[in-house]
Each structure stands twice: as C-alpha cells, then as structure tokens.
Short mmCIF file of N, CA, C and O in Angstrom, two decimals:
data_model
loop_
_atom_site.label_atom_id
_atom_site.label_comp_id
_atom_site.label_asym_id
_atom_site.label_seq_id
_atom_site.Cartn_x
_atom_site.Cartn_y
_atom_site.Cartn_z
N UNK A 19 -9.01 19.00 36.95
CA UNK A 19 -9.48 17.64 36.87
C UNK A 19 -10.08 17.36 35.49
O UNK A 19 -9.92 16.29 34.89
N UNK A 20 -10.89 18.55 34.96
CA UNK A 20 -11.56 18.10 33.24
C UNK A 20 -10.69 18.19 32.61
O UNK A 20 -10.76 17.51 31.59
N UNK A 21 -9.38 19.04 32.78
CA UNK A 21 -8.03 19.10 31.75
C UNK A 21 -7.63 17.64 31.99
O UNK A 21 -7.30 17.05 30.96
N UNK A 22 -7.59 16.96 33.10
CA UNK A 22 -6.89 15.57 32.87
C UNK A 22 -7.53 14.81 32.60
O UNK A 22 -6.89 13.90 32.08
N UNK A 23 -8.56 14.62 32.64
CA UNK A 23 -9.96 13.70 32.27
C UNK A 23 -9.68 13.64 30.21
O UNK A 23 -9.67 12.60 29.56
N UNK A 24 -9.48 15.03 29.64
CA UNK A 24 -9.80 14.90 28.70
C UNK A 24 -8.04 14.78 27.86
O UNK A 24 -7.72 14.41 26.73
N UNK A 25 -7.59 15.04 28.51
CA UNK A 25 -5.94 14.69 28.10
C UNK A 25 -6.14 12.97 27.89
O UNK A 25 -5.92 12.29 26.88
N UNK A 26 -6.62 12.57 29.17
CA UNK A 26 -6.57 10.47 28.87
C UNK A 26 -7.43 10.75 27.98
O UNK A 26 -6.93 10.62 26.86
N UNK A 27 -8.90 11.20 27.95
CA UNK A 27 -9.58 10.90 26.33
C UNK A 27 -9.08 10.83 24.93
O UNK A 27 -9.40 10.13 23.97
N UNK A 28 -7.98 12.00 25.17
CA UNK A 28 -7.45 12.10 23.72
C UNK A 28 -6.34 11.37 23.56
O UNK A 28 -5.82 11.28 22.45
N UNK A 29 -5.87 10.82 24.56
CA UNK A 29 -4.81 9.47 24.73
C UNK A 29 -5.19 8.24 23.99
O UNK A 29 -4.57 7.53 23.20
N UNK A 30 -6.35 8.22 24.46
CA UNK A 30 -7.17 6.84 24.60
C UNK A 30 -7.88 6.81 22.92
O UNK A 30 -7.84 5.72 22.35
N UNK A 31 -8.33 7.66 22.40
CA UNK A 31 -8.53 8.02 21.37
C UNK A 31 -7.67 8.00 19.84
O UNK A 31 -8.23 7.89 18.75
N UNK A 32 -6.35 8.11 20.04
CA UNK A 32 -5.11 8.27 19.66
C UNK A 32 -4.49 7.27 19.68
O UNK A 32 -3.57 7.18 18.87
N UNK A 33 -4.70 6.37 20.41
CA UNK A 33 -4.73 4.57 21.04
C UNK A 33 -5.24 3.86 19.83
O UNK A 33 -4.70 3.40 18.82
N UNK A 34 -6.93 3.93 20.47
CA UNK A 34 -7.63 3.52 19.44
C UNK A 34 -7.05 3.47 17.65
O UNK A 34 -7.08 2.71 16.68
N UNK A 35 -6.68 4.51 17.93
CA UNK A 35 -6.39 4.67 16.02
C UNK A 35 -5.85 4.45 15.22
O UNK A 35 -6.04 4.13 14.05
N UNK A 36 -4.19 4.83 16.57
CA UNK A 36 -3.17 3.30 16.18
C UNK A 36 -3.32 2.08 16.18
O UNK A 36 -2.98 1.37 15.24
N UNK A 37 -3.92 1.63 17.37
CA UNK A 37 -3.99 0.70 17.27
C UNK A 37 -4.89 -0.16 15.84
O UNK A 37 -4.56 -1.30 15.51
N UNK A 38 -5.70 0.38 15.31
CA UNK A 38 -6.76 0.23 14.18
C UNK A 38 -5.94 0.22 13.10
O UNK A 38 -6.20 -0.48 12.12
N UNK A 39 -4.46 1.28 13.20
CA UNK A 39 -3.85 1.10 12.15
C UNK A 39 -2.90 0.02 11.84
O UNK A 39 -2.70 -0.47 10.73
N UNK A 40 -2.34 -0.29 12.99
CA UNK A 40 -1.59 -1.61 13.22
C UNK A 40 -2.78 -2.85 13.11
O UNK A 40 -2.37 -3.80 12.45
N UNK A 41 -3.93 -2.98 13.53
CA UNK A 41 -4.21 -4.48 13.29
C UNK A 41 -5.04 -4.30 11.60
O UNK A 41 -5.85 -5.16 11.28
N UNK A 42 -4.75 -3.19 10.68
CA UNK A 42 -4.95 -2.98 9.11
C UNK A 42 -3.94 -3.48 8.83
O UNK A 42 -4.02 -4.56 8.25
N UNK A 43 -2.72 -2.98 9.09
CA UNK A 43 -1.28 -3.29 8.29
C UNK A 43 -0.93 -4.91 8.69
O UNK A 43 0.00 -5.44 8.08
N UNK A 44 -1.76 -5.79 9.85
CA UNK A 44 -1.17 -7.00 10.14
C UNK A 44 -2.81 -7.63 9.13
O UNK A 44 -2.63 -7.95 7.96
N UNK A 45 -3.49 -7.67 9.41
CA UNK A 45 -4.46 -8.78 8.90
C UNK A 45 -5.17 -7.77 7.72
O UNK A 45 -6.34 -7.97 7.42
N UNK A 46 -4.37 -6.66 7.06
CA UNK A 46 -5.24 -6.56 5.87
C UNK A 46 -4.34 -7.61 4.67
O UNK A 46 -3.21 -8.09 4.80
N UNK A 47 -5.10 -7.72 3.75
CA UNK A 47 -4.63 -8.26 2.61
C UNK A 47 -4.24 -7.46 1.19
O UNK A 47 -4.11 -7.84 0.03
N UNK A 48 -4.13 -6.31 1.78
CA UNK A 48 -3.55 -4.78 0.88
C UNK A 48 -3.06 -4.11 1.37
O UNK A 48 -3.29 -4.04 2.58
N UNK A 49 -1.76 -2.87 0.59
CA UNK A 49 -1.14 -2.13 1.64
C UNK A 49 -1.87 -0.69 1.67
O UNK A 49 -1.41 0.28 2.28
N UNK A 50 -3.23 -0.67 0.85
CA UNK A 50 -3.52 0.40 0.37
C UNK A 50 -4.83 0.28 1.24
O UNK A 50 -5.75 -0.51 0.99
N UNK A 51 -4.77 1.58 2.76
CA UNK A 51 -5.49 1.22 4.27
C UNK A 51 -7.09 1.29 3.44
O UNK A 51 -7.84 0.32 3.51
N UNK A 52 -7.42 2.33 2.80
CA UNK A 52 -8.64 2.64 2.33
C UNK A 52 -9.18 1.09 1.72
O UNK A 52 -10.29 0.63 1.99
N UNK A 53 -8.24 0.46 0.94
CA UNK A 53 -9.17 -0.88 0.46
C UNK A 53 -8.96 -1.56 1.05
O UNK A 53 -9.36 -2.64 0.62
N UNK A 54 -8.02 -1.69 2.82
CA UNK A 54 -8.53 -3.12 3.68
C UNK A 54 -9.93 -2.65 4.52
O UNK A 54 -10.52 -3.44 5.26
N UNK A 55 -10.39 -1.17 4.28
CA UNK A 55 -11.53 -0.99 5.25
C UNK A 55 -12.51 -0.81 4.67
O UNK A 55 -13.51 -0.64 5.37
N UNK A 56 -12.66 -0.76 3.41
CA UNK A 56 -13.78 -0.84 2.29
C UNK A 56 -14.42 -2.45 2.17
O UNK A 56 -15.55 -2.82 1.86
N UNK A 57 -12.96 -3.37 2.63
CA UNK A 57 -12.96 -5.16 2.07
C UNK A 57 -13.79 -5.04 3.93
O UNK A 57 -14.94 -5.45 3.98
N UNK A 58 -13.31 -4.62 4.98
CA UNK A 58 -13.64 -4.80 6.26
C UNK A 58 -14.75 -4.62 6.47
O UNK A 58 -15.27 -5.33 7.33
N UNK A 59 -15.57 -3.58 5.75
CA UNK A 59 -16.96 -3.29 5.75
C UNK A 59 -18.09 -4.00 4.90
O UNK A 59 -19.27 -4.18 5.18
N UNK A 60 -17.39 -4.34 3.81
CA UNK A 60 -17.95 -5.46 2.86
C UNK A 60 -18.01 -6.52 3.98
O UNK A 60 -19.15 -6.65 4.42
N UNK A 61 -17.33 -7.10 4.40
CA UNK A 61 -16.87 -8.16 4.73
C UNK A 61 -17.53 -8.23 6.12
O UNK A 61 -17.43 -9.36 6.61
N UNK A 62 -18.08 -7.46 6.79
CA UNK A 62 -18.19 -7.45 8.08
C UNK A 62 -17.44 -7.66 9.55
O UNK A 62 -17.82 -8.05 10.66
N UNK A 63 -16.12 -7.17 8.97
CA UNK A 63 -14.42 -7.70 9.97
C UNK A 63 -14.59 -6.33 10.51
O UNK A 63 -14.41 -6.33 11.73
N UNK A 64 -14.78 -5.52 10.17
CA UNK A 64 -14.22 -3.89 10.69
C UNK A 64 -14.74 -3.84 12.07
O UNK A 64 -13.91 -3.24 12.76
N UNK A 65 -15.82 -4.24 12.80
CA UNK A 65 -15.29 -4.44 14.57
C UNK A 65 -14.57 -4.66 14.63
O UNK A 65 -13.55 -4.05 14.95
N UNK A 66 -14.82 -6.06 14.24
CA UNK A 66 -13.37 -6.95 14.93
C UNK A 66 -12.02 -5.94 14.98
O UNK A 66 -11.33 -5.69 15.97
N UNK A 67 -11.90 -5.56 13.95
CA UNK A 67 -10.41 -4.91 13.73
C UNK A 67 -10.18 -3.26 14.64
O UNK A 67 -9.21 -2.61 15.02
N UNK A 68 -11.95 -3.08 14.70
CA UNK A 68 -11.65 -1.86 15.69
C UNK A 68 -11.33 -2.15 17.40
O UNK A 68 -10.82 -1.40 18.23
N UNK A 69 -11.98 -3.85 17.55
CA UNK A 69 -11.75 -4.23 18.66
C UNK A 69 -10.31 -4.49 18.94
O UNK A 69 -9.67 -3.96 19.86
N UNK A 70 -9.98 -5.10 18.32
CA UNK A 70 -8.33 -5.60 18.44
C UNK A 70 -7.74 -3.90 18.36
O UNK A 70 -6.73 -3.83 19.06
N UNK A 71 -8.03 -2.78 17.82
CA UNK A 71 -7.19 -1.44 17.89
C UNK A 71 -7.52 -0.78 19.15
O UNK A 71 -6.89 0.18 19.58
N UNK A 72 -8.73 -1.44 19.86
CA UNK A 72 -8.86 -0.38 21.17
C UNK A 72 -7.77 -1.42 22.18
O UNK A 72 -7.75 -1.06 23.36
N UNK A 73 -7.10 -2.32 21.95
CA UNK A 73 -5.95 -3.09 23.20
C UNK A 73 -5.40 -2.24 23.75
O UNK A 73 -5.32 -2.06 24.96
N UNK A 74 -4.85 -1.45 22.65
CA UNK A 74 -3.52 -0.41 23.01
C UNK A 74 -4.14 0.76 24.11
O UNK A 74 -3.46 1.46 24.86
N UNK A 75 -5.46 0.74 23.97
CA UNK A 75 -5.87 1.93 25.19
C UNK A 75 -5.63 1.06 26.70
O UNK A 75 -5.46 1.63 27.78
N UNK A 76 -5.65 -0.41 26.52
CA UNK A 76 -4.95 -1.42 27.92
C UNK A 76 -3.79 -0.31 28.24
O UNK A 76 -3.74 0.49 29.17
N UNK A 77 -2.94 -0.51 27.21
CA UNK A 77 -1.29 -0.04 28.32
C UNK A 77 -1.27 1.24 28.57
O UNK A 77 -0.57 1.67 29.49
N UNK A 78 -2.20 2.26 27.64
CA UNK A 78 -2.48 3.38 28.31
C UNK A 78 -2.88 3.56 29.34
O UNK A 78 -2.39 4.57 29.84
N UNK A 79 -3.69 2.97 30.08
CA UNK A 79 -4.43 3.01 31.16
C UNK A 79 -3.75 2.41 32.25
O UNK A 79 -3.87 2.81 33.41
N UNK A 80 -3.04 1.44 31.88
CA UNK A 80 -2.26 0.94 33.14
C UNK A 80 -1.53 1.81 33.21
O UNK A 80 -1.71 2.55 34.18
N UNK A 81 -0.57 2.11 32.44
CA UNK A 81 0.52 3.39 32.81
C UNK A 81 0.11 4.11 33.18
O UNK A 81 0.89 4.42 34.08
N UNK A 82 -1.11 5.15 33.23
CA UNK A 82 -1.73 6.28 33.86
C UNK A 82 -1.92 5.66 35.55
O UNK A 82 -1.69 6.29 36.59
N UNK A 83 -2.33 4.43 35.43
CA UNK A 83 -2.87 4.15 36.94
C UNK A 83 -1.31 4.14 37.77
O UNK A 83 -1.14 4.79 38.80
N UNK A 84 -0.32 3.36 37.19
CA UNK A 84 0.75 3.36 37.41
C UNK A 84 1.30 4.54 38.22
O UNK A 84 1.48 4.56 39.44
N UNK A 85 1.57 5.67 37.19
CA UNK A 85 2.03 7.14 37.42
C UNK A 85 0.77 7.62 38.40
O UNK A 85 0.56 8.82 38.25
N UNK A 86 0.04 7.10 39.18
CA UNK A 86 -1.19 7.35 39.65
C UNK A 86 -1.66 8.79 38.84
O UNK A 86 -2.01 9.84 39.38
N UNK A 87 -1.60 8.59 37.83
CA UNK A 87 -2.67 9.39 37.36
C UNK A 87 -4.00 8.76 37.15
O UNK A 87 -4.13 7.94 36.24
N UNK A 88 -4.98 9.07 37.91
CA UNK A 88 -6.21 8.35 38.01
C UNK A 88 -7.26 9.24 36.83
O UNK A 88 -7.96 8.77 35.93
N UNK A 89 -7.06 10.64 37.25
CA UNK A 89 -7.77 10.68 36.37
C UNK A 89 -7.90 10.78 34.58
O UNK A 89 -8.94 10.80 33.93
N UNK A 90 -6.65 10.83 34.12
CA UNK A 90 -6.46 10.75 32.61
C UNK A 90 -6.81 8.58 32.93
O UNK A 90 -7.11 7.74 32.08
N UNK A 91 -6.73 8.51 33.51
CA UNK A 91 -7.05 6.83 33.50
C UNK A 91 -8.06 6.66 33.31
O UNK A 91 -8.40 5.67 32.66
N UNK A 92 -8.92 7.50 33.80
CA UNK A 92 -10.20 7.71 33.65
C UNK A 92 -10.85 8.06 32.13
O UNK A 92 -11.82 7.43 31.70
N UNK A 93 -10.38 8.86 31.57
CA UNK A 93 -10.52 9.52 30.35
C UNK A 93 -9.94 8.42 29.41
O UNK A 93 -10.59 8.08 28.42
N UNK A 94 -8.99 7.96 29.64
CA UNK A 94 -9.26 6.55 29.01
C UNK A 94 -10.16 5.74 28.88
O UNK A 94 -10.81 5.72 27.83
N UNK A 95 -10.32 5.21 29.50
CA UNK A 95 -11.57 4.76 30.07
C UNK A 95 -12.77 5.06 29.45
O UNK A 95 -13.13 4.17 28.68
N UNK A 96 -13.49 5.99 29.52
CA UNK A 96 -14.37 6.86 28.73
C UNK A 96 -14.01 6.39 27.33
O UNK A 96 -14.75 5.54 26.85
N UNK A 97 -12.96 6.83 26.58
CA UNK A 97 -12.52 6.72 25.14
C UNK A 97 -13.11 5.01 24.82
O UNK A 97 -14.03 4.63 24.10
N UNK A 98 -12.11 4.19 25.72
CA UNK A 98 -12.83 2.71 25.35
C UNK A 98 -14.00 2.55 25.59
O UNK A 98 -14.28 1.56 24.91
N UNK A 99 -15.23 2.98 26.31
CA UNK A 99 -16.35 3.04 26.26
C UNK A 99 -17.12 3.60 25.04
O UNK A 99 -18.28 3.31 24.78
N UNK A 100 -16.33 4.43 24.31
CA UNK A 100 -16.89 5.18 22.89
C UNK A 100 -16.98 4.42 21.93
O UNK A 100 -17.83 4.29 21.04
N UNK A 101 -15.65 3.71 22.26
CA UNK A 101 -15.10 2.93 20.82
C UNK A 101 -16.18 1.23 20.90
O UNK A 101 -16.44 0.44 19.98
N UNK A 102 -16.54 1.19 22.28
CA UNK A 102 -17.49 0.35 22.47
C UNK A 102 -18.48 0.55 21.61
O UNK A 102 -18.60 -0.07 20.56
N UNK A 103 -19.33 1.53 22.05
CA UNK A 103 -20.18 1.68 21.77
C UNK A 103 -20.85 2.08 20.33
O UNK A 103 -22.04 2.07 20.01
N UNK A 104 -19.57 2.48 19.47
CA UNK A 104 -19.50 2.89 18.07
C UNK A 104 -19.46 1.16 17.69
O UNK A 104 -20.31 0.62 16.98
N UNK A 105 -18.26 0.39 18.35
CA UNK A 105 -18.27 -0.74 17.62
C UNK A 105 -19.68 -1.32 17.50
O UNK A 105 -20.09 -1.70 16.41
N UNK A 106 -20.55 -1.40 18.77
CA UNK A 106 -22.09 -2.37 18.87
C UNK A 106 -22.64 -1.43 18.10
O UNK A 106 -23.25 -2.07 17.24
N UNK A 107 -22.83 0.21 17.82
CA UNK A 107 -23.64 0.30 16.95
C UNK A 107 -23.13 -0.30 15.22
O UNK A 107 -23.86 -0.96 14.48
N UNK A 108 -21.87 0.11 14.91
CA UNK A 108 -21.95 -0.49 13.62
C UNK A 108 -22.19 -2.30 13.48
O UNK A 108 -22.92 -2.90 12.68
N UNK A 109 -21.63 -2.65 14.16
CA UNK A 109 -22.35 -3.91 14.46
C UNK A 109 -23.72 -5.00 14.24
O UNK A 109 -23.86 -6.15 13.82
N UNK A 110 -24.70 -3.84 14.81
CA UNK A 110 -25.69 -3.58 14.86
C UNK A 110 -26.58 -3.37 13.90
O UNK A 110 -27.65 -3.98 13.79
N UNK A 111 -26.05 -2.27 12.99
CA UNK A 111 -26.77 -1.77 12.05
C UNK A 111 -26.51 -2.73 10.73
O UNK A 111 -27.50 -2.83 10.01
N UNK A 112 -25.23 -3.52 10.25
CA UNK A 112 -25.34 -4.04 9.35
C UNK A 112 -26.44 -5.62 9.78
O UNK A 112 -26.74 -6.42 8.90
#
C-alpha cells in the first residue's frame, strides 16, 4: 500500500513539473526557461504558473481512480497538496 501511495506521489510530482513546463513554454515571453522564471519571480506570476502546472495531476488522478487504483490516487493527491502548499508559502512570503 506505501509502494502505491508513493508511486501516485511521484506521478503527481512529475505532473506538476510538466505541467510547469508547459504553462513556461505557453505564457513565457522567452524560450530560455531560466529567464521566464527569474521574469515570474520578479514579477510575482510564478504561482500562478505553478498553479496552472499542478492541472495535469487532474488527469492523473482520474485515471488512477478510473483503473481503480485508489491508492496511487491517493498519492496524487498528497503531491497536489504539496504543490499547494509550496505555492501559499511562496505566495506568502513575497
């Protein structure tokens, strides 16, 4: 059960990152990733853009529930709760 728990974490995680990399390559204004997340942090966009990259942990999670795998659904789950919670702290702190 912790092997599948942490299999969806690292799903969900892996999600996240793509997905972060895809909404850089659509709404950055450079192709060079390091200076749309340097302009994102200046700028105060880089939630936003981490929010729009955790979507993709959505179709992860449905497909796990799908395949009734509940518990890597779970571990998803968890992952978007991280990415939560990283987003409100940087958030936060600027």
């Amino acid at each position: 059960m912790k092997k599948e728990i942490l299999i969806g974490f690292a799903v969900g995680l892996v999600a996240a990152a793509f997905g972060l990399i895809i909404a850089i390559q659509i709404f950055g204004k450079s192709d060079d990733w390091g200076e749309v997340v340097r302009q994102a942090i200046t700028n105060g966009f880089l939630t936003k853009l981490m929010s729009i990259g955790a979507l993709l942990n959505l179709g992860a999670f449905f497909l796990f529930l799908k395949k009734n795998q509940d518990h890597r659904a779970k571990g998803v789950l968890i992952a978007t709760l991280l990415v939560f919670i990283t987003t409100l702290i940087i958030k936060f702190m600027n």
